[in-house]
């Protein structure tokens, strides 16, 4: 009996233990279930926010529009937009940040630009814009206008992108009515021209030319014999000199130190003439004695001798010209012959003949025509492509022609004679008339006019005689009057001028003399090299 009671008690204890374990398991499972439900709820909220973000970014345009403009009340949706009080704090914060970014002022806008105030022109960086000493202060608009004029002079006129913009604007205006078409055409024709149309007051004044002496261009390597060549590089700020010392030298031009870049020595070859190619990558140099001439390739650093040209029956090659388009080399031969060579292969293309001896030859600015003068006082004009003779006329009052030059803009033709008289003609008259009348006869030289040269802007004609010291004159175009302050007779420096050249923008003028110096002058009217 006792044994049975003990068994029952043991059984009851086991039952109570099982009940306690099951209750604990139930509580634990309940806790886990609550935790799981909370996680599921959180997950649901995250999914809902992600879904909303995806709808805003990738789709649900209708919902977005409704939220922005407010849903209709009859649908039971709350009125308002995404930025109302029901929006989350994060959304409101993001939107407020976007609004701040939208109202942020552009960095290139400056309120001070709109202030009307005068600019102090006495600062050393602004002195180049002054036109008179009384201009101590100028309005901002005037300073901007002069900056634009300086830029146009440096660019050689209005840039093509600016002209296109103006033309498009004019076309848009023309769409308003036919009455504006004539005005637009007049504006377009005006914008096609530069020079005096940009600012009449900016043209070079006559009488006195503002210029100053600079350090000699070849000061870093002067020559002890006569210089026969000085020429500025067509695109870089570099000048070349050559002469009887059998060398060709290159200098960087800054007007202060003019450091030497390079020198090449041509053994037993006194240089009669040297010229850059049209692209500025080569130098062609002829001597004084034979048919040999050299081509110096500056890119590869090679000196290429050209011992002779096939079918060229000339004992000497001395005088030559390079065409502006870089295609041809024009050699002046004996007995009135002119020979046209290809610059690339150095082959003879054709020969032309004039009466008498060739004393000067040149190309037109576009390379389409050849001009030559003779010792009989005649001028010949050919077409390069067809080699057809276009016209021939006698230089008025000339017994022996010595030099010839054509202006860069194709408007003038200048002819020099052994008497020192330089006649300036209209180019159109020289093409059409057999006896054209000169626009002006310049008689300031009393000896043979050996050199003539127009500056790139066709505002100056430089003329010189290589048989008299200081025989260099600068003629103002189009008044055809000689500048009275050049050269300075109290200081003899030019001596016998052999060659002259202007820099590409007329900022510098150089004269090579028989003392081995390349004199350098800064023309203050031109602000660029």
Short mmCIF file of C-alpha atoms in Angstrom, two decimals:
data_model
loop_
_atom_site.label_atom_id
_atom_site.label_comp_id
_atom_site.label_asym_id
_atom_site.label_seq_id
_atom_site.Cartn_x
_atom_site.Cartn_y
_atom_site.Cartn_z
CA UNK A 1 0.00 0.00 0.00
CA UNK A 2 2.77 2.37 0.91
CA UNK A 3 4.56 1.36 -2.21
CA UNK A 4 1.55 2.36 -4.33
CA UNK A 5 1.26 5.71 -2.61
CA UNK A 6 4.87 6.48 -3.33
CA UNK A 7 4.37 5.62 -7.01
CA UNK A 8 1.36 7.94 -7.20
CA UNK A 9 3.26 10.78 -5.62
CA UNK A 10 6.18 10.29 -7.98
CA UNK A 11 3.78 10.27 -10.91
CA UNK A 12 2.15 13.47 -9.72
CA UNK A 13 5.52 15.19 -9.34
CA UNK A 14 6.44 14.23 -12.90
CA UNK A 15 3.13 15.58 -14.14
CA UNK A 16 3.67 18.87 -12.35
CA UNK A 17 7.20 19.12 -13.84
CA UNK A 18 5.83 18.50 -17.31
CA UNK A 19 3.15 21.13 -16.80
CA UNK A 20 5.76 23.63 -15.59
CA UNK A 21 8.01 22.91 -18.61
CA UNK A 22 5.12 23.24 -21.00
CA UNK A 23 4.06 26.51 -19.39
CA UNK A 24 7.63 27.82 -19.71
CA UNK A 25 7.78 26.70 -23.32
CA UNK A 26 4.49 28.42 -23.99
CA UNK A 27 5.72 31.62 -22.44
CA UNK A 28 8.94 31.43 -24.42
CA UNK A 29 7.07 30.72 -27.62
CA UNK A 30 4.73 33.63 -26.85
CA UNK A 31 7.71 35.94 -26.36
CA UNK A 32 9.25 34.72 -29.61
CA UNK A 33 5.92 35.22 -31.39
CA UNK A 34 5.66 38.81 -30.08
CA UNK A 35 9.22 39.51 -31.16
CA UNK A 36 8.49 38.01 -34.54
CA UNK A 37 5.35 40.11 -34.90
CA UNK A 38 7.24 43.28 -34.04
CA UNK A 39 9.87 42.41 -36.62
CA UNK A 40 7.24 41.68 -39.20
CA UNK A 41 5.58 45.02 -38.43
CA UNK A 42 8.88 46.85 -38.79
CA UNK A 43 9.58 45.00 -41.99
CA UNK A 44 6.21 45.98 -43.30
CA UNK A 45 6.86 49.61 -42.54
CA UNK A 46 10.26 49.46 -44.27
CA UNK A 47 8.73 47.79 -47.26
CA UNK A 48 6.04 50.43 -47.37
CA UNK A 49 8.61 53.28 -47.30
CA UNK A 50 10.71 51.55 -49.91
CA UNK A 51 7.63 51.03 -52.05
CA UNK A 52 6.78 54.72 -51.76
CA UNK A 53 10.34 55.72 -52.75
CA UNK A 54 10.26 53.34 -55.70
CA UNK A 55 6.92 54.74 -56.81
CA UNK A 56 8.27 58.26 -56.65
CA UNK A 57 11.43 57.41 -58.57
CA UNK A 58 10.38 54.76 -61.04
CA UNK A 59 6.66 55.18 -61.54
CA UNK A 60 3.26 55.78 -60.05
CA UNK A 61 2.99 59.11 -61.85
CA UNK A 62 -0.75 59.35 -61.22
CA UNK A 63 -0.29 58.94 -57.51
CA UNK A 64 2.51 61.48 -57.53
CA UNK A 65 0.35 64.03 -59.34
CA UNK A 66 -2.55 63.42 -56.97
CA UNK A 67 -0.32 63.81 -53.96
CA UNK A 68 1.15 67.02 -55.32
CA UNK A 69 -2.11 68.69 -56.31
CA UNK A 70 -4.24 67.08 -53.58
CA UNK A 71 -6.66 64.15 -53.94
CA UNK A 72 -10.38 64.92 -54.32
CA UNK A 73 -12.33 64.79 -51.09
CA UNK A 74 -15.07 62.54 -52.45
CA UNK A 75 -12.57 59.68 -52.75
CA UNK A 76 -11.88 59.81 -49.08
CA UNK A 77 -8.24 60.65 -49.55
CA UNK A 78 -6.79 63.35 -47.34
CA UNK A 79 -6.45 66.67 -49.08
CA UNK A 80 -3.07 68.36 -49.46
CA UNK A 81 0.23 67.27 -50.99
CA UNK A 82 3.38 65.44 -50.13
CA UNK A 83 4.61 68.37 -48.11
CA UNK A 84 1.67 68.57 -45.68
CA UNK A 85 1.79 67.66 -42.00
CA UNK A 86 1.12 63.98 -42.72
CA UNK A 87 4.50 63.73 -44.48
CA UNK A 88 7.34 62.30 -42.53
CA UNK A 89 9.93 64.56 -40.94
CA UNK A 90 12.61 63.20 -43.23
CA UNK A 91 10.61 64.07 -46.34
CA UNK A 92 9.99 67.60 -45.11
CA UNK A 93 13.66 67.99 -44.32
CA UNK A 94 14.69 66.74 -47.77
CA UNK A 95 12.23 69.02 -49.51
CA UNK A 96 13.36 72.03 -47.54
CA UNK A 97 16.92 71.27 -48.52
CA UNK A 98 15.88 71.09 -52.17
CA UNK A 99 14.17 74.46 -51.86
CA UNK A 100 17.33 76.00 -50.44
CA UNK A 101 19.35 74.62 -53.32
CA UNK A 102 16.90 76.03 -55.87
CA UNK A 103 17.09 79.51 -54.43
CA UNK A 104 20.88 79.49 -54.24
CA UNK A 105 22.38 82.38 -56.24
CA UNK A 106 24.60 81.58 -59.25
CA UNK A 107 28.31 81.93 -58.60
CA UNK A 108 28.89 84.11 -61.66
CA UNK A 109 26.41 86.74 -60.59
CA UNK A 110 27.82 89.65 -58.68
CA UNK A 111 25.66 92.46 -57.39
CA UNK A 112 28.61 94.84 -57.63
CA UNK A 113 28.55 94.48 -61.42
CA UNK A 114 25.28 96.37 -61.56
CA UNK A 115 26.60 99.30 -59.58
CA UNK A 116 27.29 102.35 -61.70
CA UNK A 117 30.72 103.48 -60.63
CA UNK A 118 33.86 104.74 -62.36
CA UNK A 119 37.00 102.65 -62.81
CA UNK A 120 40.37 104.07 -61.82
CA UNK A 121 42.43 104.11 -65.03
CA UNK A 122 45.71 105.18 -63.43
CA UNK A 123 46.53 101.58 -62.54
CA UNK A 124 49.50 100.31 -64.52
CA UNK A 125 47.50 97.43 -66.01
CA UNK A 126 44.89 99.82 -67.42
CA UNK A 127 47.15 102.48 -68.93
CA UNK A 128 47.05 100.81 -72.34
CA UNK A 129 43.33 101.61 -72.59
CA UNK A 130 43.82 105.37 -72.17
CA UNK A 131 43.43 107.60 -75.20
CA UNK A 132 44.41 110.84 -73.47
CA UNK A 133 45.99 111.98 -70.23
CA UNK A 134 42.74 113.48 -68.94
CA UNK A 135 41.05 110.08 -68.72
CA UNK A 136 41.75 109.35 -65.06
CA UNK A 137 38.45 107.52 -64.51
CA UNK A 138 36.06 105.87 -66.95
CA UNK A 139 32.64 104.21 -66.58
CA UNK A 140 32.58 100.43 -66.51
CA UNK A 141 30.74 100.24 -69.81
CA UNK A 142 33.44 102.29 -71.52
CA UNK A 143 36.18 100.04 -70.10
CA UNK A 144 34.31 96.95 -71.30
CA UNK A 145 33.97 98.48 -74.77
CA UNK A 146 37.70 99.13 -74.97
CA UNK A 147 38.42 95.60 -73.79
CA UNK A 148 36.24 94.28 -76.61
CA UNK A 149 38.04 96.51 -79.13
CA UNK A 150 41.42 95.29 -77.88
CA UNK A 151 40.26 91.68 -78.21
CA UNK A 152 39.04 92.29 -81.75
CA UNK A 153 42.37 93.82 -82.73
CA UNK A 154 44.22 90.87 -81.21
CA UNK A 155 41.98 88.40 -83.07
CA UNK A 156 42.30 90.29 -86.36
CA UNK A 157 38.62 91.25 -86.32
CA UNK A 158 35.41 89.84 -84.92
CA UNK A 159 35.78 86.06 -84.35
CA UNK A 160 33.67 83.77 -86.52
CA UNK A 161 31.75 82.39 -83.52
CA UNK A 162 30.72 85.94 -82.55
CA UNK A 163 29.63 86.73 -86.09
CA UNK A 164 27.53 83.55 -86.20
CA UNK A 165 25.81 84.48 -82.96
CA UNK A 166 24.94 87.94 -84.24
CA UNK A 167 23.65 86.54 -87.53
CA UNK A 168 21.41 84.03 -85.75
CA UNK A 169 20.03 86.80 -83.59
CA UNK A 170 19.34 88.90 -86.67
CA UNK A 171 17.59 85.97 -88.35
CA UNK A 172 15.35 85.52 -85.32
CA UNK A 173 14.48 89.20 -85.48
CA UNK A 174 13.76 88.87 -89.20
CA UNK A 175 11.06 86.29 -88.53
CA UNK A 176 8.86 89.00 -87.02
CA UNK A 177 8.24 90.62 -90.36
CA UNK A 178 9.61 91.33 -93.79
CA UNK A 179 10.31 94.95 -92.87
CA UNK A 180 13.30 93.86 -90.79
CA UNK A 181 15.02 91.97 -93.62
CA UNK A 182 16.73 95.02 -95.12
CA UNK A 183 18.05 96.13 -91.75
CA UNK A 184 19.39 92.64 -91.06
CA UNK A 185 21.15 92.53 -94.43
CA UNK A 186 22.81 95.87 -93.74
CA UNK A 187 23.96 94.69 -90.30
CA UNK A 188 25.31 91.43 -91.75
CA UNK A 189 27.27 93.27 -94.45
CA UNK A 190 28.69 95.61 -91.84
CA UNK A 191 29.75 92.75 -89.58
CA UNK A 192 31.64 91.10 -92.44
CA UNK A 193 34.16 93.96 -92.35
CA UNK A 194 36.63 94.91 -89.67
CA UNK A 195 39.23 97.61 -89.29
CA UNK A 196 37.84 101.13 -89.15
CA UNK A 197 34.27 99.85 -88.83
CA UNK A 198 35.07 98.47 -85.39
CA UNK A 199 36.06 101.85 -83.98
CA UNK A 200 37.02 104.76 -86.19
CA UNK A 201 38.99 106.42 -83.41
CA UNK A 202 41.19 103.34 -83.07
CA UNK A 203 42.76 103.67 -86.52
CA UNK A 204 46.40 104.65 -86.65
CA UNK A 205 46.72 108.46 -86.57
CA UNK A 206 48.98 110.19 -89.06
CA UNK A 207 51.78 112.67 -88.38
CA UNK A 208 53.68 111.12 -85.46
CA UNK A 209 53.92 107.41 -84.74
CA UNK A 210 54.23 106.30 -81.13
CA UNK A 211 57.15 103.87 -80.89
CA UNK A 212 60.14 103.16 -78.70
CA UNK A 213 63.52 101.52 -79.13
CA UNK A 214 63.91 98.03 -77.68
CA UNK A 215 66.89 95.79 -77.13
CA UNK A 216 68.20 94.53 -80.47
CA UNK A 217 66.40 91.39 -81.57
CA UNK A 218 69.71 89.53 -81.96
CA UNK A 219 71.39 91.04 -78.91
CA UNK A 220 71.98 87.56 -77.47
CA UNK A 221 74.03 86.65 -80.56
CA UNK A 222 75.04 89.70 -82.61
CA UNK A 223 76.74 89.25 -85.95
CA UNK A 224 80.11 90.74 -86.80
CA UNK A 225 79.18 91.07 -90.48
CA UNK A 226 76.25 92.30 -92.54
CA UNK A 227 72.79 90.94 -91.78
CA UNK A 228 70.81 90.19 -94.93
CA UNK A 229 67.60 88.88 -93.35
CA UNK A 230 65.25 89.62 -90.50
CA UNK A 231 61.81 88.00 -90.37
CA UNK A 232 59.19 87.31 -87.71
CA UNK A 233 57.69 83.86 -87.39
CA UNK A 234 54.16 83.71 -88.86
CA UNK A 235 52.57 82.39 -85.65
CA UNK A 236 55.08 82.23 -82.76
CA UNK A 237 56.71 85.14 -80.93
CA UNK A 238 60.03 84.42 -82.64
CA UNK A 239 62.28 86.35 -85.00
CA UNK A 240 64.92 84.98 -87.39
CA UNK A 241 68.14 86.64 -88.52
CA UNK A 242 70.66 85.52 -91.12
CA UNK A 243 73.63 87.04 -92.90
CA UNK A 244 77.14 86.83 -94.17
CA UNK A 245 78.41 85.09 -91.02
CA UNK A 246 77.06 81.81 -92.53
CA UNK A 247 74.46 81.31 -89.82
CA UNK A 248 70.72 81.41 -89.23
CA UNK A 249 69.56 82.29 -85.71
CA UNK A 250 66.20 82.25 -83.93
CA UNK A 251 65.31 84.51 -80.98
CA UNK A 252 62.30 84.79 -78.73
CA UNK A 253 60.94 88.33 -78.85
CA UNK A 254 59.84 90.01 -75.63
CA UNK A 255 61.44 93.43 -76.16
CA UNK A 256 63.50 93.16 -72.97
CA UNK A 257 65.93 90.23 -73.12
CA UNK A 258 65.15 88.56 -76.50
CA UNK A 259 66.85 85.26 -75.58
CA UNK A 260 68.40 83.13 -78.29
CA UNK A 261 66.56 79.91 -79.09
CA UNK A 262 68.84 78.31 -81.66
CA UNK A 263 71.56 78.94 -84.22
CA UNK A 264 72.58 76.80 -87.17
CA UNK A 265 75.87 77.19 -89.00
CA UNK A 266 76.06 76.62 -92.77
CA UNK A 267 79.69 76.00 -93.64
CA UNK A 268 81.07 78.15 -96.48
CA UNK A 269 77.57 79.44 -97.18
CA UNK A 270 77.06 83.19 -96.69
CA UNK A 271 73.29 83.58 -96.53
CA UNK A 272 71.85 85.94 -99.13
CA UNK A 273 68.22 85.46 -98.05
CA UNK A 274 66.25 83.30 -95.59
CA UNK A 275 62.51 82.91 -95.19
CA UNK A 276 60.06 80.92 -93.06
CA UNK A 277 57.67 78.57 -94.81
CA UNK A 278 53.99 79.52 -94.61
CA UNK A 279 53.35 77.13 -91.70
CA UNK A 280 56.54 78.24 -89.93
CA UNK A 281 57.96 74.72 -89.70
CA UNK A 282 60.80 75.21 -92.21
CA UNK A 283 63.42 77.80 -93.11
CA UNK A 284 64.64 78.20 -96.71
CA UNK A 285 68.03 79.86 -97.14
CA UNK A 286 69.85 80.79 -100.36
CA UNK A 287 73.50 81.75 -100.77
CA UNK A 288 75.47 84.23 -102.82
CA UNK A 289 77.53 81.99 -105.06
CA UNK A 290 75.83 78.92 -106.58
CA UNK A 291 72.65 76.94 -107.18
CA UNK A 292 72.76 75.26 -103.79
CA UNK A 293 70.18 76.24 -101.20
CA UNK A 294 69.21 74.78 -97.83
CA UNK A 295 65.94 73.77 -96.20
CA UNK A 296 66.02 73.58 -92.42
CA UNK A 297 63.25 71.42 -90.93
CA UNK A 298 62.74 72.81 -87.42
CA UNK A 299 60.40 70.00 -86.36
CA UNK A 300 62.85 67.21 -87.12
CA UNK A 301 65.98 69.31 -86.63
CA UNK A 302 67.37 68.42 -90.06
CA UNK A 303 69.32 70.58 -92.50
CA UNK A 304 68.51 69.42 -96.04
CA UNK A 305 70.76 70.66 -98.88
CA UNK A 306 69.11 71.08 -102.28
CA UNK A 307 71.95 70.92 -104.79
CA UNK A 308 69.88 71.59 -107.86
CA UNK A 309 66.43 71.51 -109.38
CA UNK A 310 65.86 69.34 -112.42
CA UNK A 311 65.30 71.36 -115.63
CA UNK A 312 66.27 74.62 -113.87
CA UNK A 313 68.90 76.21 -116.06
CA UNK A 314 70.24 78.81 -113.66
CA UNK A 315 73.80 79.20 -112.45
CA UNK A 316 72.73 80.90 -109.20
CA UNK A 317 69.72 80.78 -106.90
CA UNK A 318 69.53 83.93 -104.78
CA UNK A 319 66.24 85.85 -104.82
CA UNK A 320 63.05 83.96 -104.00
CA UNK A 321 59.58 84.32 -102.43
CA UNK A 322 57.40 81.83 -100.56
CA UNK A 323 53.71 81.75 -101.45
CA UNK A 324 51.34 82.60 -98.56
CA UNK A 325 49.48 79.31 -98.96
CA UNK A 326 52.73 77.37 -98.60
CA UNK A 327 52.48 75.62 -101.97
CA UNK A 328 55.13 77.30 -104.14
CA UNK A 329 58.57 78.81 -104.19
CA UNK A 330 59.14 81.61 -106.72
CA UNK A 331 62.76 81.98 -107.93
CA UNK A 332 63.99 85.05 -109.77
CA UNK A 333 66.30 83.91 -112.54
CA UNK A 334 68.40 85.61 -115.16
CA UNK A 335 67.32 87.03 -118.53
CA UNK A 336 63.85 87.94 -117.21
CA UNK A 337 62.82 84.44 -116.12
CA UNK A 338 60.70 83.57 -113.09
CA UNK A 339 60.56 79.93 -111.99
CA UNK A 340 57.73 78.41 -109.96
CA UNK A 341 58.69 75.40 -107.81
CA UNK A 342 56.62 73.17 -105.55
CA UNK A 343 57.75 73.72 -102.00
CA UNK A 344 57.07 70.12 -101.01
CA UNK A 345 59.10 68.29 -103.68
CA UNK A 346 61.30 71.17 -104.98
CA UNK A 347 60.30 70.37 -108.57
CA UNK A 348 59.92 72.91 -111.35
CA UNK A 349 56.28 73.56 -112.26
CA UNK A 350 56.62 76.26 -114.90
CA UNK A 351 58.70 79.28 -115.94
CA UNK A 352 57.54 82.78 -116.90
CA UNK A 353 59.36 85.42 -118.92
CA UNK A 354 59.34 89.22 -118.83
CA UNK A 355 61.16 91.86 -120.86
CA UNK A 356 64.40 92.95 -119.29
CA UNK A 357 65.70 91.77 -115.91
CA UNK A 358 63.59 90.80 -112.90
CA UNK A 359 64.29 93.28 -110.09
CA UNK A 360 61.46 92.37 -107.74
CA UNK A 361 58.68 89.80 -107.37
CA UNK A 362 55.97 88.92 -104.86
CA UNK A 363 52.73 86.98 -104.36
CA UNK A 364 49.28 88.32 -103.58
CA UNK A 365 48.07 87.75 -100.01
CA UNK A 366 46.03 84.70 -101.04
CA UNK A 367 48.78 83.30 -103.29
CA UNK A 368 46.66 83.42 -106.43
CA UNK A 369 48.69 86.06 -108.32
CA UNK A 370 52.34 86.86 -109.03
CA UNK A 371 53.64 90.41 -109.45
CA UNK A 372 57.03 91.26 -110.93
CA UNK A 373 58.84 94.48 -111.83
CA UNK A 374 61.66 94.85 -114.34
CA UNK A 375 64.69 97.07 -114.87
CA UNK A 376 62.76 98.59 -117.78
CA UNK A 377 60.14 100.10 -115.47
CA UNK A 378 57.32 97.66 -116.27
CA UNK A 379 55.08 95.67 -113.94
CA UNK A 380 53.70 92.21 -114.83
CA UNK A 381 50.83 90.29 -113.25
CA UNK A 382 50.16 86.53 -113.68
CA UNK A 383 47.55 84.09 -112.48
CA UNK A 384 49.29 81.28 -110.57
CA UNK A 385 46.92 78.42 -111.40
CA UNK A 386 46.67 79.01 -115.12
CA UNK A 387 49.99 80.88 -115.60
CA UNK A 388 48.07 83.31 -117.78
CA UNK A 389 49.35 86.83 -118.17
CA UNK A 390 46.70 89.11 -116.63
CA UNK A 391 48.09 92.60 -117.23
CA UNK A 392 51.21 94.63 -117.87
CA UNK A 393 51.70 98.35 -117.28
CA UNK A 394 54.49 100.89 -117.03
CA UNK A 395 55.21 102.34 -113.61
CA UNK A 396 54.61 106.06 -114.07
CA UNK A 397 57.86 108.04 -114.27
CA UNK A 398 60.00 104.96 -113.60
CA UNK A 399 63.11 104.28 -115.65
CA UNK A 400 64.25 101.24 -113.65
CA UNK A 401 62.12 99.34 -111.20
CA UNK A 402 63.80 98.07 -108.04
CA UNK A 403 61.11 96.72 -105.69
CA UNK A 404 57.44 95.83 -105.43
CA UNK A 405 54.94 95.07 -102.63
CA UNK A 406 51.23 94.23 -102.31
CA UNK A 407 49.14 95.08 -99.25
CA UNK A 408 47.71 92.27 -97.12
CA UNK A 409 44.13 93.35 -97.78
CA UNK A 410 44.72 93.41 -101.56
CA UNK A 411 43.88 97.09 -101.90
CA UNK A 412 47.25 98.66 -102.78
CA UNK A 413 50.27 97.95 -104.94
CA UNK A 414 53.55 99.82 -104.30
CA UNK A 415 56.39 100.07 -106.84
CA UNK A 416 59.87 101.43 -106.08
CA UNK A 417 62.40 102.82 -108.54
CA UNK A 418 66.13 103.53 -108.65
CA UNK A 419 65.40 107.26 -108.27
CA UNK A 420 63.84 106.66 -104.85
CA UNK A 421 60.28 107.47 -105.95
CA UNK A 422 57.66 105.03 -104.65
CA UNK A 423 54.32 104.98 -106.46
CA UNK A 424 51.26 103.62 -104.64
CA UNK A 425 48.47 102.30 -106.90
CA UNK A 426 44.97 101.00 -106.47
CA UNK A 427 45.17 97.25 -106.99
CA UNK A 428 42.00 97.16 -109.08
CA UNK A 429 43.35 99.82 -111.42
CA UNK A 430 46.54 97.79 -111.92
CA UNK A 431 44.49 94.78 -113.01
CA UNK A 432 42.21 96.65 -115.40
CA UNK A 433 44.18 99.55 -116.89
CA UNK A 434 47.23 99.64 -119.12
CA UNK A 435 48.38 103.01 -117.78
CA UNK A 436 47.05 103.35 -114.23
CA UNK A 437 47.62 106.58 -112.34
CA UNK A 438 49.23 106.29 -108.91
CA UNK A 439 47.21 107.35 -105.89
CA UNK A 440 50.35 108.95 -104.49
CA UNK A 441 54.02 109.30 -105.40
CA UNK A 442 56.21 109.22 -102.26
CA UNK A 443 59.48 111.09 -102.85
CA UNK A 444 61.10 111.03 -99.42
CA UNK A 445 63.86 108.65 -100.50
CA UNK A 446 66.59 110.16 -102.66
CA UNK A 447 68.35 106.90 -103.54
CA UNK A 448 67.20 103.57 -104.93
CA UNK A 449 64.20 102.09 -103.09
CA UNK A 450 65.56 98.62 -102.36
CA UNK A 451 62.85 97.41 -99.94
CA UNK A 452 59.08 97.88 -99.70
CA UNK A 453 56.77 96.30 -97.13
CA UNK A 454 53.16 96.83 -95.98
CA UNK A 455 52.33 96.01 -92.38
CA UNK A 456 49.67 93.31 -91.74
CA UNK A 457 46.89 95.85 -91.05
CA UNK A 458 47.67 97.90 -94.20
CA UNK A 459 48.13 101.06 -92.16
CA UNK A 460 51.89 101.47 -92.73
CA UNK A 461 54.14 101.17 -95.77
CA UNK A 462 57.81 100.78 -94.86
CA UNK A 463 60.34 101.75 -97.53
CA UNK A 464 64.12 101.74 -97.38
CA UNK A 465 67.29 102.24 -99.41
CA UNK A 466 70.34 100.09 -98.69
CA UNK A 467 72.89 102.58 -100.05
CA UNK A 468 72.42 105.41 -97.52
CA UNK A 469 72.44 105.42 -93.71
CA UNK A 470 69.11 106.00 -91.96
CA UNK A 471 67.23 105.70 -95.28
CA UNK A 472 64.06 104.18 -93.79
CA UNK A 473 60.65 105.85 -94.02
CA UNK A 474 57.24 104.83 -92.70
CA UNK A 475 54.23 105.99 -94.71
CA UNK A 476 50.78 106.31 -93.16
CA UNK A 477 47.97 104.61 -95.07
CA UNK A 478 45.56 105.83 -96.41
CA UNK A 479 46.67 109.47 -96.04
CA UNK A 480 49.99 108.58 -97.81
CA UNK A 481 51.90 110.93 -95.51
CA UNK A 482 55.29 110.09 -94.01
CA UNK A 483 55.63 109.88 -90.22
CA UNK A 484 57.89 112.78 -89.30
CA UNK A 485 59.49 111.29 -86.15
CA UNK A 486 61.11 108.22 -87.69
CA UNK A 487 63.99 107.71 -87.93
CA UNK A 488 65.53 109.91 -85.22
CA UNK A 489 68.35 111.71 -87.02
CA UNK A 490 70.14 112.80 -83.85
CA UNK A 491 70.95 109.18 -83.07
CA UNK A 492 72.33 107.28 -86.04
CA UNK A 493 71.61 103.57 -85.51
CA UNK A 494 70.11 102.14 -88.68
CA UNK A 495 73.11 102.72 -90.98
CA UNK A 496 72.60 100.77 -94.24
CA UNK A 497 69.21 99.00 -93.94
CA UNK A 498 69.23 95.61 -95.62
CA UNK A 499 65.88 94.09 -94.69
CA UNK A 500 62.70 94.99 -92.74
CA UNK A 501 59.74 93.15 -91.24
CA UNK A 502 56.65 93.66 -89.07
CA UNK A 503 55.47 91.14 -86.49
CA UNK A 504 52.20 89.29 -87.29
CA UNK A 505 50.07 91.85 -85.38
CA UNK A 506 52.34 94.84 -86.08
CA UNK A 507 53.36 95.16 -82.44
CA UNK A 508 57.07 95.12 -83.40
CA UNK A 509 59.11 96.44 -86.31
CA UNK A 510 62.66 95.31 -87.04
CA UNK A 511 65.40 96.53 -89.39
CA UNK A 512 68.54 94.53 -90.20
CA UNK A 513 71.60 96.68 -91.01
CA UNK A 514 75.10 96.15 -92.35
CA UNK A 515 76.57 96.30 -88.81
CA UNK A 516 75.16 92.89 -87.93
CA UNK A 517 72.31 94.23 -85.78
CA UNK A 518 68.58 93.59 -85.99
CA UNK A 519 67.13 96.81 -84.58
CA UNK A 520 63.83 96.34 -82.78
CA UNK A 521 61.07 98.91 -82.25
CA UNK A 522 57.83 98.63 -80.30
CA UNK A 523 54.81 100.22 -82.02
CA UNK A 524 52.65 101.41 -79.13
CA UNK A 525 49.46 101.73 -81.18
CA UNK A 526 49.32 97.93 -81.57
CA UNK A 527 48.82 96.12 -78.28
CA UNK A 528 49.59 92.62 -79.55
CA UNK A 529 52.72 90.97 -80.96
#
